[in-house]
mmCIF file of N, CA and C in Angstrom:
data_model
loop_
_atom_site.group_PDB
_atom_site.id
_atom_site.type_symbol
_atom_site.label_atom_id
_atom_site.label_comp_id
_atom_site.label_asym_id
_atom_site.label_seq_id
_atom_site.Cartn_x
_atom_site.Cartn_y
_atom_site.Cartn_z
ATOM 1 N N MET I 1 0.678 -1.139 0.015
ATOM 2 C CA MET I 1 -0.055 -0.057 0.084
ATOM 3 C C MET I 1 0.839 1.277 -0.137
ATOM 4 N N LYS I 2 1.943 1.258 0.805
ATOM 5 C CA LYS I 2 2.700 2.347 0.942
ATOM 6 C C LYS I 2 3.529 2.572 -0.381
ATOM 7 N N VAL I 3 3.790 1.370 -1.140
ATOM 8 C CA VAL I 3 4.578 1.725 -2.444
ATOM 9 C C VAL I 3 3.655 2.287 -3.410
ATOM 10 N N SER I 4 2.338 1.995 -3.295
ATOM 11 C CA SER I 4 1.555 2.557 -4.515
ATOM 12 C C SER I 4 1.246 4.121 -4.114
ATOM 13 N N LYS I 5 1.338 4.347 -2.852
ATOM 14 C CA LYS I 5 1.089 5.894 -2.477
ATOM 15 C C LYS I 5 2.378 6.646 -3.033
ATOM 16 N N LEU I 6 3.634 6.011 -2.790
ATOM 17 C CA LEU I 6 4.647 6.583 -3.128
ATOM 18 C C LEU I 6 4.627 6.720 -4.795
ATOM 19 N N LEU I 7 4.236 5.583 -5.369
ATOM 20 C CA LEU I 7 4.356 5.889 -7.083
ATOM 21 C C LEU I 7 3.051 6.852 -7.390
ATOM 22 N N LEU I 8 2.030 6.953 -6.708
ATOM 23 C CA LEU I 8 1.093 7.802 -6.974
ATOM 24 C C LEU I 8 1.826 9.528 -6.851
ATOM 25 N N VAL I 9 2.354 9.573 -5.779
ATOM 26 C CA VAL I 9 2.993 10.922 -5.429
ATOM 27 C C VAL I 9 4.068 11.140 -6.626
ATOM 28 N N LEU I 10 4.748 10.276 -7.013
ATOM 29 C CA LEU I 10 5.849 10.551 -7.979
ATOM 30 C C LEU I 10 5.239 10.877 -9.356
ATOM 31 N N SER I 11 3.938 10.125 -9.626
ATOM 32 C CA SER I 11 3.310 10.411 -10.859
ATOM 33 C C SER I 11 2.600 11.822 -10.967
ATOM 34 N N LEU I 12 2.416 12.384 -9.695
ATOM 35 C CA LEU I 12 1.856 13.505 -9.742
ATOM 36 C C LEU I 12 2.723 14.729 -9.755
ATOM 37 N N LEU I 13 3.965 14.467 -9.525
ATOM 38 C CA LEU I 13 5.082 15.526 -9.594
ATOM 39 C C LEU I 13 5.485 15.539 -10.944
ATOM 40 N N GLY I 14 5.198 14.790 -11.905
ATOM 41 C CA GLY I 14 5.725 14.442 -13.092
ATOM 42 C C GLY I 14 6.447 15.405 -14.188
ATOM 43 N N ALA I 15 6.610 16.669 -13.946
ATOM 44 C CA ALA I 15 7.157 17.382 -14.922
ATOM 45 C C ALA I 15 8.720 17.426 -14.956
ATOM 46 N N SER I 16 9.285 17.559 -16.157
ATOM 47 C CA SER I 16 10.841 17.468 -16.098
ATOM 48 C C SER I 16 11.055 19.125 -16.070
ATOM 49 N N SER I 17 12.152 19.563 -15.402
ATOM 50 C CA SER I 17 12.369 20.968 -15.252
ATOM 51 C C SER I 17 12.769 21.653 -16.627
ATOM 52 N N ALA I 18 13.011 20.822 -17.796
ATOM 53 C CA ALA I 18 13.198 21.338 -18.913
ATOM 54 C C ALA I 18 12.037 21.956 -19.762
ATOM 55 N N SER I 19 10.925 21.361 -19.413
ATOM 56 C CA SER I 19 9.528 21.639 -20.050
ATOM 57 C C SER I 19 8.838 22.848 -19.367
ATOM 58 N N TRP I 20 8.717 22.807 -18.058
ATOM 59 C CA TRP I 20 7.887 23.739 -17.220
ATOM 60 C C TRP I 20 6.517 23.699 -17.576
ATOM 61 N N ALA I 21 6.104 22.807 -18.224
ATOM 62 C CA ALA I 21 4.625 23.148 -18.827
ATOM 63 C C ALA I 21 3.754 22.467 -17.619
ATOM 64 N N CYS I 22 2.602 23.009 -17.429
ATOM 65 C CA CYS I 22 1.841 22.561 -16.350
ATOM 66 C C CYS I 22 0.956 21.334 -16.703
ATOM 67 N N SER I 23 0.579 20.631 -16.049
ATOM 68 C CA SER I 23 -0.284 19.285 -16.476
ATOM 69 C C SER I 23 -1.634 19.518 -17.073
ATOM 70 N N TYR I 24 -2.161 20.868 -16.989
ATOM 71 C CA TYR I 24 -3.456 21.210 -17.601
ATOM 72 C C TYR I 24 -2.991 21.391 -19.271
ATOM 73 N N ASP I 25 -1.744 21.676 -19.559
ATOM 74 C CA ASP I 25 -1.505 21.832 -21.000
ATOM 75 C C ASP I 25 -1.585 20.406 -21.783
ATOM 76 N N GLY I 26 -1.786 19.302 -20.990
ATOM 77 C CA GLY I 26 -1.894 18.028 -21.748
ATOM 78 C C GLY I 26 -0.523 17.361 -22.002
ATOM 79 N N GLN I 27 0.755 17.834 -21.458
ATOM 80 C CA GLN I 27 1.990 17.473 -21.577
ATOM 81 C C GLN I 27 2.200 16.195 -20.887
ATOM 82 N N PHE I 28 2.890 15.239 -21.750
ATOM 83 C CA PHE I 28 3.363 13.994 -20.972
ATOM 84 C C PHE I 28 4.668 14.388 -20.052
ATOM 85 N N ASN I 29 4.455 14.025 -18.848
ATOM 86 C CA ASN I 29 5.648 14.337 -17.809
ATOM 87 C C ASN I 29 6.289 13.059 -17.355
ATOM 88 N N ASN I 30 7.540 13.122 -17.051
ATOM 89 C CA ASN I 30 8.200 12.017 -16.517
ATOM 90 C C ASN I 30 7.871 12.011 -15.074
ATOM 91 N N PRO I 31 7.429 10.922 -14.583
ATOM 92 C CA PRO I 31 6.669 10.776 -13.340
ATOM 93 C C PRO I 31 8.003 10.568 -12.283
ATOM 94 N N PHE I 32 9.089 10.270 -12.565
ATOM 95 C CA PHE I 32 10.371 10.209 -11.791
ATOM 96 C C PHE I 32 11.253 11.273 -11.620
ATOM 97 N N ALA I 33 10.844 12.473 -12.164
ATOM 98 C CA ALA I 33 11.616 13.734 -12.130
ATOM 99 C C ALA I 33 11.040 14.710 -11.243
ATOM 100 N N GLU I 34 11.726 14.982 -10.161
ATOM 101 C CA GLU I 34 11.032 16.126 -9.266
ATOM 102 C C GLU I 34 11.024 17.404 -10.156
ATOM 103 N N SER I 35 9.794 17.986 -10.140
ATOM 104 C CA SER I 35 9.407 19.196 -10.807
ATOM 105 C C SER I 35 10.196 20.496 -10.382
ATOM 106 N N TYR I 36 10.417 20.601 -9.090
ATOM 107 C CA TYR I 36 11.002 21.861 -8.778
ATOM 108 C C TYR I 36 11.554 21.359 -7.337
ATOM 109 N N PRO I 37 12.659 21.717 -6.941
ATOM 110 C CA PRO I 37 13.418 21.392 -5.695
ATOM 111 C C PRO I 37 12.567 21.660 -4.319
ATOM 112 N N GLY I 38 12.230 20.636 -3.730
ATOM 113 C CA GLY I 38 11.526 20.623 -2.488
ATOM 114 C C GLY I 38 10.093 20.317 -2.800
ATOM 115 N N SER I 39 9.596 20.115 -3.995
ATOM 116 C CA SER I 39 8.077 19.736 -4.448
ATOM 117 C C SER I 39 7.940 18.380 -3.766
ATOM 118 N N LEU I 40 8.741 17.330 -4.072
ATOM 119 C CA LEU I 40 8.565 15.983 -3.355
ATOM 120 C C LEU I 40 8.179 16.130 -1.904
ATOM 121 N N GLY I 41 8.814 16.929 -1.223
ATOM 122 C CA GLY I 41 8.500 16.873 0.214
ATOM 123 C C GLY I 41 7.022 17.250 0.272
ATOM 124 N N ILE I 42 6.685 18.439 -0.397
ATOM 125 C CA ILE I 42 5.264 18.762 -0.304
ATOM 126 C C ILE I 42 4.327 17.863 -0.739
ATOM 127 N N ALA I 43 4.434 17.040 -1.678
ATOM 128 C CA ALA I 43 3.668 15.948 -2.136
ATOM 129 C C ALA I 43 3.575 14.865 -1.075
ATOM 130 N N LEU I 44 4.685 14.523 -0.565
ATOM 131 C CA LEU I 44 4.689 13.595 0.558
ATOM 132 C C LEU I 44 3.853 13.974 1.856
ATOM 133 N N ALA I 45 4.136 15.245 2.127
ATOM 134 C CA ALA I 45 3.442 15.874 3.229
ATOM 135 C C ALA I 45 1.779 15.858 2.995
ATOM 136 N N THR I 46 1.495 16.071 1.765
ATOM 137 C CA THR I 46 0.163 16.165 1.411
ATOM 138 C C THR I 46 -0.380 14.811 1.582
ATOM 139 N N GLN I 47 0.111 13.869 1.152
ATOM 140 C CA GLN I 47 -0.329 12.557 1.134
ATOM 141 C C GLN I 47 -0.514 11.971 2.647
ATOM 142 N N ARG I 48 0.707 12.392 3.459
ATOM 143 C CA ARG I 48 0.330 11.932 4.892
ATOM 144 C C ARG I 48 -0.553 12.817 5.612
ATOM 145 N N ALA I 49 -0.841 13.935 5.280
ATOM 146 C CA ALA I 49 -2.006 14.645 6.041
ATOM 147 C C ALA I 49 -3.379 14.239 5.575
ATOM 148 N N ILE I 50 -3.446 13.604 4.265
ATOM 149 C CA ILE I 50 -4.659 13.077 3.955
ATOM 150 C C ILE I 50 -4.927 11.808 4.473
ATOM 151 N N SER I 51 -3.783 11.172 4.613
ATOM 152 C CA SER I 51 -4.064 9.639 5.207
ATOM 153 C C SER I 51 -4.272 9.895 6.739
ATOM 154 N N GLN I 52 -3.848 10.805 7.272
ATOM 155 C CA GLN I 52 -4.009 10.924 8.776
ATOM 156 C C GLN I 52 -5.427 11.973 8.980
ATOM 157 N N GLN I 53 -6.008 12.136 7.871
ATOM 158 C CA GLN I 53 -7.471 12.881 7.894
ATOM 159 C C GLN I 53 -7.222 14.266 8.583
ATOM 160 N N GLN I 54 -6.038 14.805 8.301
ATOM 161 C CA GLN I 54 -5.849 16.135 8.620
ATOM 162 C C GLN I 54 -6.474 17.263 7.668
ATOM 163 N N ILE I 55 -6.381 16.862 6.503
ATOM 164 C CA ILE I 55 -7.089 17.396 5.281
ATOM 165 C C ILE I 55 -7.831 16.628 4.482
ATOM 166 N N THR I 56 -8.749 16.920 3.553
ATOM 167 C CA THR I 56 -9.436 16.271 2.695
ATOM 168 C C THR I 56 -8.642 16.303 1.401
ATOM 169 N N GLN I 57 -8.966 15.149 0.508
ATOM 170 C CA GLN I 57 -8.382 14.995 -0.805
ATOM 171 C C GLN I 57 -9.169 15.574 -1.738
ATOM 172 N N THR I 58 -8.445 16.379 -2.682
ATOM 173 C CA THR I 58 -9.213 17.044 -3.677
ATOM 174 C C THR I 58 -9.393 16.280 -4.833
ATOM 175 N N ASN I 59 -10.511 16.131 -5.594
ATOM 176 C CA ASN I 59 -10.784 15.305 -6.820
ATOM 177 C C ASN I 59 -9.878 16.060 -7.920
ATOM 178 N N LYS I 60 -9.362 15.237 -8.735
ATOM 179 C CA LYS I 60 -8.437 15.720 -9.705
ATOM 180 C C LYS I 60 -9.218 16.083 -11.076
ATOM 181 N N LEU I 61 -9.017 17.166 -11.379
ATOM 182 C CA LEU I 61 -9.656 17.665 -12.749
ATOM 183 C C LEU I 61 -8.591 17.914 -13.743
ATOM 184 N N GLU I 62 -8.798 17.632 -14.966
ATOM 185 C CA GLU I 62 -7.712 17.933 -15.892
ATOM 186 C C GLU I 62 -8.240 19.031 -16.905
ATOM 187 N N GLY I 63 -7.209 19.476 -17.812
ATOM 188 C CA GLY I 63 -7.536 20.319 -18.777
ATOM 189 C C GLY I 63 -8.132 21.632 -18.170
ATOM 190 N N GLN I 64 -8.828 22.203 -19.128
ATOM 191 C CA GLN I 64 -9.429 23.555 -18.695
ATOM 192 C C GLN I 64 -10.310 23.717 -17.509
ATOM 193 N N PRO I 65 -11.047 22.538 -17.250
ATOM 194 C CA PRO I 65 -11.769 22.731 -15.949
ATOM 195 C C PRO I 65 -10.873 22.527 -14.668
ATOM 196 N N GLY I 66 -9.673 21.903 -14.865
ATOM 197 C CA GLY I 66 -8.987 22.099 -13.696
ATOM 198 C C GLY I 66 -8.171 23.241 -13.534
ATOM 199 N N LEU I 67 -7.717 23.944 -14.526
ATOM 200 C CA LEU I 67 -6.984 25.201 -14.843
ATOM 201 C C LEU I 67 -7.992 26.229 -13.867
ATOM 202 N N ARG I 68 -9.382 26.184 -14.439
ATOM 203 C CA ARG I 68 -10.160 27.071 -13.902
ATOM 204 C C ARG I 68 -10.470 27.002 -12.480
ATOM 205 N N ARG I 69 -10.471 25.799 -12.063
ATOM 206 C CA ARG I 69 -10.628 25.485 -10.398
ATOM 207 C C ARG I 69 -9.429 25.875 -9.733
ATOM 208 N N ALA I 70 -8.454 25.674 -10.291
ATOM 209 C CA ALA I 70 -6.957 25.995 -9.587
ATOM 210 C C ALA I 70 -6.758 27.718 -9.555
ATOM 211 N N SER I 71 -7.186 28.330 -10.704
ATOM 212 C CA SER I 71 -7.052 29.665 -10.967
ATOM 213 C C SER I 71 -7.965 30.414 -9.824
ATOM 214 N N TRP I 72 -9.131 29.838 -9.725
ATOM 215 C CA TRP I 72 -9.992 30.557 -8.844
ATOM 216 C C TRP I 72 -9.698 30.296 -7.303
ATOM 217 N N TRP I 73 -9.166 29.191 -7.026
ATOM 218 C CA TRP I 73 -8.647 28.865 -5.695
ATOM 219 C C TRP I 73 -7.391 29.777 -5.554
ATOM 220 N N LEU I 74 -6.593 29.874 -6.394
ATOM 221 C CA LEU I 74 -5.337 30.880 -6.388
ATOM 222 C C LEU I 74 -5.678 32.439 -6.033
ATOM 223 N N GLN I 75 -6.635 32.667 -6.723
ATOM 224 C CA GLN I 75 -7.241 34.230 -6.536
ATOM 225 C C GLN I 75 -7.739 34.203 -5.137
ATOM 226 N N LEU I 76 -8.573 33.365 -4.491
ATOM 227 C CA LEU I 76 -9.029 33.389 -3.268
ATOM 228 C C LEU I 76 -7.962 33.349 -2.166
ATOM 229 N N PHE I 77 -6.931 32.436 -2.573
ATOM 230 C CA PHE I 77 -5.819 32.401 -1.745
ATOM 231 C C PHE I 77 -5.015 33.687 -1.433
ATOM 232 N N VAL I 78 -4.665 34.302 -2.507
ATOM 233 C CA VAL I 78 -3.944 35.540 -2.557
ATOM 234 C C VAL I 78 -4.656 36.687 -1.898
ATOM 235 N N LYS I 79 -5.976 36.608 -2.078
ATOM 236 C CA LYS I 79 -6.848 37.583 -1.443
ATOM 237 C C LYS I 79 -6.963 37.456 0.017
ATOM 238 N N ARG I 80 -7.106 36.437 0.689
ATOM 239 C CA ARG I 80 -7.186 36.084 1.973
ATOM 240 C C ARG I 80 -5.896 35.950 2.734
ATOM 241 N N SER I 81 -4.787 35.838 2.083
ATOM 242 C CA SER I 81 -3.611 35.625 2.752
ATOM 243 C C SER I 81 -2.949 36.745 3.022
ATOM 244 N N THR I 82 -2.713 37.207 4.218
ATOM 245 C CA THR I 82 -1.980 38.376 4.792
ATOM 246 C C THR I 82 -0.632 37.931 4.964
ATOM 247 N N GLN I 83 -0.296 36.663 5.022
ATOM 248 C CA GLN I 83 1.092 36.271 5.208
ATOM 249 C C GLN I 83 2.114 36.277 4.139
ATOM 250 N N LEU I 84 1.491 36.633 2.963
ATOM 251 C CA LEU I 84 2.304 36.354 1.596
ATOM 252 C C LEU I 84 3.350 37.640 1.511
ATOM 253 N N PRO I 85 4.564 37.225 1.102
ATOM 254 C CA PRO I 85 5.449 38.286 0.740
ATOM 255 C C PRO I 85 4.706 39.116 -0.354
ATOM 256 N N ASN I 86 5.266 40.453 -0.579
ATOM 257 C CA ASN I 86 4.813 41.287 -1.550
ATOM 258 C C ASN I 86 5.136 40.805 -3.004
ATOM 259 N N ASP I 87 6.110 40.000 -3.182
ATOM 260 C CA ASP I 87 6.388 39.634 -4.509
ATOM 261 C C ASP I 87 6.791 38.027 -4.503
ATOM 262 N N ILE I 88 5.924 37.148 -5.042
ATOM 263 C CA ILE I 88 6.564 35.859 -4.878
ATOM 264 C C ILE I 88 5.690 34.870 -6.076
ATOM 265 N N HIS I 89 6.403 33.893 -6.389
ATOM 266 C CA HIS I 89 5.812 32.925 -7.205
ATOM 267 C C HIS I 89 5.190 31.829 -6.391
ATOM 268 N N ILE I 90 4.028 31.392 -6.855
ATOM 269 C CA ILE I 90 3.268 30.399 -6.212
ATOM 270 C C ILE I 90 3.274 29.057 -7.190
ATOM 271 N N TYR I 91 3.687 27.776 -6.546
ATOM 272 C CA TYR I 91 3.839 26.709 -7.405
ATOM 273 C C TYR I 91 2.860 25.753 -6.775
ATOM 274 N N LEU I 92 2.045 25.036 -7.679
ATOM 275 C CA LEU I 92 1.270 24.024 -7.310
ATOM 276 C C LEU I 92 2.015 22.615 -7.757
ATOM 277 N N VAL I 93 2.504 21.925 -6.834
ATOM 278 C CA VAL I 93 3.462 20.765 -7.076
ATOM 279 C C VAL I 93 2.499 19.776 -8.019
ATOM 280 N N ASP I 94 1.528 19.516 -7.623
ATOM 281 C CA ASP I 94 0.937 18.324 -8.333
ATOM 282 C C ASP I 94 0.391 18.522 -9.829
ATOM 283 N N SER I 95 0.198 19.862 -10.154
ATOM 284 C CA SER I 95 -0.045 20.281 -11.512
ATOM 285 C C SER I 95 1.079 21.099 -12.273
ATOM 286 N N GLN I 96 2.153 21.306 -11.490
ATOM 287 C CA GLN I 96 3.121 22.138 -12.014
ATOM 288 C C GLN I 96 2.874 23.339 -12.488
ATOM 289 N N LEU I 97 1.851 23.967 -11.916
ATOM 290 C CA LEU I 97 1.334 25.358 -12.405
ATOM 291 C C LEU I 97 1.999 26.410 -11.525
ATOM 292 N N TRP I 98 2.588 27.477 -12.156
ATOM 293 C CA TRP I 98 3.281 28.577 -11.650
ATOM 294 C C TRP I 98 2.278 29.659 -11.590
ATOM 295 N N SER I 99 2.261 30.590 -10.652
ATOM 296 C CA SER I 99 1.500 31.741 -10.756
ATOM 297 C C SER I 99 2.512 32.730 -10.099
ATOM 298 N N LYS I 100 2.178 34.127 -10.427
ATOM 299 C CA LYS I 100 3.080 35.309 -10.034
ATOM 300 C C LYS I 100 2.169 36.197 -9.226
ATOM 301 N N TYR I 101 2.587 36.405 -7.852
ATOM 302 C CA TYR I 101 1.799 37.406 -7.109
ATOM 303 C C TYR I 101 2.575 38.656 -6.904
ATOM 304 N N HIS I 102 2.130 39.896 -7.235
ATOM 305 C CA HIS I 102 2.859 41.031 -6.576
ATOM 306 C C HIS I 102 1.684 41.911 -6.181
ATOM 307 N N VAL I 103 1.775 42.414 -5.015
ATOM 308 C CA VAL I 103 0.831 43.373 -4.446
ATOM 309 C C VAL I 103 0.497 44.617 -5.051
ATOM 310 N N GLY I 104 -0.726 44.718 -5.343
ATOM 311 C CA GLY I 104 -1.254 45.885 -6.190
ATOM 312 C C GLY I 104 -1.470 45.307 -7.775
ATOM 313 N N LYS I 105 -1.039 44.128 -8.061
ATOM 314 C CA LYS I 105 -1.294 43.761 -9.459
ATOM 315 C C LYS I 105 -2.146 42.511 -9.387
ATOM 316 N N PRO I 106 -2.743 42.320 -10.488
ATOM 317 C CA PRO I 106 -3.526 41.050 -10.637
ATOM 318 C C PRO I 106 -2.601 39.803 -10.566
ATOM 319 N N LEU I 107 -3.209 38.577 -9.743
ATOM 320 C CA LEU I 107 -2.300 37.645 -9.759
ATOM 321 C C LEU I 107 -2.260 37.032 -11.354
ATOM 322 N N LYS I 108 -1.073 36.634 -11.667
ATOM 323 C CA LYS I 108 -0.726 36.102 -13.047
ATOM 324 C C LYS I 108 -0.560 34.628 -12.929
ATOM 325 N N ILE I 109 -1.761 33.951 -13.724
ATOM 326 C CA ILE I 109 -1.851 32.425 -13.556
ATOM 327 C C ILE I 109 -1.095 32.087 -14.651
ATOM 328 N N HIS I 110 -0.513 30.688 -14.603
ATOM 329 C CA HIS I 110 0.368 30.221 -15.695
ATOM 330 C C HIS I 110 1.475 31.061 -16.047
ATOM 331 N N SER I 111 2.264 31.419 -15.190
ATOM 332 C CA SER I 111 3.265 32.321 -15.349
ATOM 333 C C SER I 111 4.609 31.429 -15.856
ATOM 334 N N LYS I 112 5.655 32.236 -15.933
ATOM 335 C CA LYS I 112 6.984 31.458 -16.067
ATOM 336 C C LYS I 112 7.457 31.225 -14.902
ATOM 337 N N PRO I 113 8.318 30.187 -14.813
ATOM 338 C CA PRO I 113 9.162 29.876 -13.536
ATOM 339 C C PRO I 113 10.093 30.979 -13.121
ATOM 340 N N PRO I 114 10.250 31.007 -11.544
ATOM 341 C CA PRO I 114 11.112 32.062 -11.388
ATOM 342 C C PRO I 114 12.722 31.903 -11.629
ATOM 343 N N SER I 115 13.142 33.109 -11.483
ATOM 344 C CA SER I 115 14.756 32.989 -11.559
ATOM 345 C C SER I 115 15.241 32.532 -10.267
ATOM 346 N N SER I 116 16.412 32.302 -10.215
ATOM 347 C CA SER I 116 16.980 31.656 -8.945
ATOM 348 C C SER I 116 16.802 32.310 -7.724
ATOM 349 N N ASP I 117 16.792 33.746 -7.824
ATOM 350 C CA ASP I 117 16.773 34.601 -6.744
ATOM 351 C C ASP I 117 15.292 34.886 -6.200
ATOM 352 N N ASP I 118 14.264 34.585 -6.856
ATOM 353 C CA ASP I 118 12.995 34.758 -6.602
ATOM 354 C C ASP I 118 12.197 34.180 -5.679
ATOM 355 N N ALA I 119 11.497 34.493 -4.779
ATOM 356 C CA ALA I 119 10.698 33.707 -3.617
ATOM 357 C C ALA I 119 9.773 33.000 -4.321
ATOM 358 N N VAL I 120 9.524 31.771 -3.721
ATOM 359 C CA VAL I 120 8.750 30.648 -4.215
ATOM 360 C C VAL I 120 7.876 30.143 -3.034
ATOM 361 N N LEU I 121 6.530 30.029 -3.043
ATOM 362 C CA LEU I 121 5.421 29.353 -2.096
ATOM 363 C C LEU I 121 5.289 28.040 -2.914
ATOM 364 N N MET I 122 5.581 26.975 -2.113
ATOM 365 C CA MET I 122 4.934 25.593 -2.820
ATOM 366 C C MET I 122 3.813 25.070 -2.080
ATOM 367 N N LEU I 123 2.865 24.494 -2.851
ATOM 368 C CA LEU I 123 1.925 23.894 -2.081
ATOM 369 C C LEU I 123 1.119 23.017 -3.058
ATOM 370 N N SER I 124 0.316 21.916 -2.466
ATOM 371 C CA SER I 124 -0.538 21.168 -3.405
ATOM 372 C C SER I 124 -1.775 21.418 -3.541
ATOM 373 N N GLU I 125 -2.491 21.209 -4.496
ATOM 374 C CA GLU I 125 -3.938 21.566 -4.853
ATOM 375 C C GLU I 125 -4.784 21.200 -3.619
ATOM 376 N N SER I 126 -4.611 20.151 -2.926
ATOM 377 C CA SER I 126 -5.472 19.654 -1.786
ATOM 378 C C SER I 126 -5.145 20.658 -0.676
ATOM 379 N N ALA I 127 -3.900 21.040 -0.635
ATOM 380 C CA ALA I 127 -3.541 22.003 0.601
ATOM 381 C C ALA I 127 -4.075 23.192 0.190
ATOM 382 N N LEU I 128 -4.360 23.702 -1.021
ATOM 383 C CA LEU I 128 -4.823 24.903 -1.484
ATOM 384 C C LEU I 128 -6.437 24.984 -1.425
ATOM 385 N N ASP I 129 -7.006 23.929 -1.744
ATOM 386 C CA ASP I 129 -8.385 23.596 -1.447
ATOM 387 C C ASP I 129 -8.726 23.687 -0.219
ATOM 388 N N ASN I 130 -7.996 23.031 0.823
ATOM 389 C CA ASN I 130 -8.282 22.999 2.266
ATOM 390 C C ASN I 130 -8.230 24.470 2.882
ATOM 391 N N LEU I 131 -7.087 25.146 2.329
ATOM 392 C CA LEU I 131 -6.984 26.515 2.673
ATOM 393 C C LEU I 131 -7.999 27.540 2.427
ATOM 394 N N VAL I 132 -8.456 27.475 1.210
ATOM 395 C CA VAL I 132 -9.456 28.262 0.621
ATOM 396 C C VAL I 132 -10.925 27.899 1.308
ATOM 397 N N SER I 133 -10.982 26.667 1.568
ATOM 398 C CA SER I 133 -12.329 26.248 2.278
ATOM 399 C C SER I 133 -12.111 26.446 3.761
ATOM 400 N N LYS I 134 -11.139 27.052 4.331
ATOM 401 C CA LYS I 134 -11.010 27.397 5.645
ATOM 402 C C LYS I 134 -11.100 26.083 6.625
ATOM 403 N N LYS I 135 -10.621 25.011 6.076
ATOM 404 C CA LYS I 135 -10.552 23.809 6.881
ATOM 405 C C LYS I 135 -9.274 23.769 7.709
ATOM 406 N N ILE I 136 -8.174 24.510 7.076
ATOM 407 C CA ILE I 136 -6.814 24.741 7.921
ATOM 408 C C ILE I 136 -6.368 26.096 7.678
ATOM 409 N N THR I 137 -5.637 26.568 8.625
ATOM 410 C CA THR I 137 -5.096 27.893 8.422
ATOM 411 C C THR I 137 -3.731 27.861 7.734
ATOM 412 N N PHE I 138 -3.310 28.851 7.337
ATOM 413 C CA PHE I 138 -1.951 28.996 6.709
ATOM 414 C C PHE I 138 -0.807 28.449 7.624
ATOM 415 N N THR I 139 -0.975 29.077 8.909
ATOM 416 C CA THR I 139 0.031 28.408 9.962
ATOM 417 C C THR I 139 0.149 27.036 10.204
ATOM 418 N N GLN I 140 -1.033 26.362 10.067
ATOM 419 C CA GLN I 140 -1.371 24.897 10.244
ATOM 420 C C GLN I 140 -0.796 24.171 8.996
ATOM 421 N N ALA I 141 -0.756 24.946 7.838
ATOM 422 C CA ALA I 141 -0.381 24.126 6.575
ATOM 423 C C ALA I 141 1.186 24.186 6.617
ATOM 424 N N ILE I 142 1.801 25.254 7.132
ATOM 425 C CA ILE I 142 3.216 25.308 7.217
ATOM 426 C C ILE I 142 3.678 24.332 8.257
ATOM 427 N N ASN I 143 2.875 24.140 9.416
ATOM 428 C CA ASN I 143 3.573 23.387 10.342
ATOM 429 C C ASN I 143 3.194 21.815 9.915
ATOM 430 N N MET I 144 2.420 21.610 9.022
ATOM 431 C CA MET I 144 2.157 20.277 8.556
ATOM 432 C C MET I 144 3.208 19.840 7.392
ATOM 433 N N GLY I 145 3.829 20.927 6.849
ATOM 434 C CA GLY I 145 4.702 20.768 5.821
ATOM 435 C C GLY I 145 3.991 20.812 4.397
ATOM 436 N N LEU I 146 2.566 21.421 4.568
ATOM 437 C CA LEU I 146 1.897 21.532 3.160
ATOM 438 C C LEU I 146 2.396 22.632 2.373
ATOM 439 N N ILE I 147 2.928 23.522 2.869
ATOM 440 C CA ILE I 147 3.504 24.914 2.383
ATOM 441 C C ILE I 147 5.026 25.122 2.639
ATOM 442 N N LYS I 148 5.565 25.388 1.637
ATOM 443 C CA LYS I 148 7.092 25.714 1.847
ATOM 444 C C LYS I 148 7.293 26.986 1.173
ATOM 445 N N LEU I 149 7.837 27.926 2.012
ATOM 446 C CA LEU I 149 8.280 29.466 1.450
ATOM 447 C C LEU I 149 9.836 29.390 1.130
#
């Protein structure tokens, strides 16, 4: 059972760093490549929190419906999160979706990956769903390892 969960996590991470395409683009991704440094830890923490019933698992949506849902959640997240730095990239590890947040500007969904000096916030879609549904707080998500800044 644990091996199948690990394979699931690895398959969710699936993007090679060369392509940077999100899964909503319908790209084939290598399930054994870590998409961004630290993202595997976020995926494992998410699976642990789901198995321990600390958060609920989000149903997977693909293509445009998935992108619309993730975009909506991201919009709510940045609107409600007072803990975010003024300028940060947000990375959804399971869909490899990059977004760019800058105070006073609209959230840019499906943005380019950051340069090496830029701040990055990583989380999974399940963590994002639980945050915007107010089932967990930002601080709880950090303490559970569901968010990495």
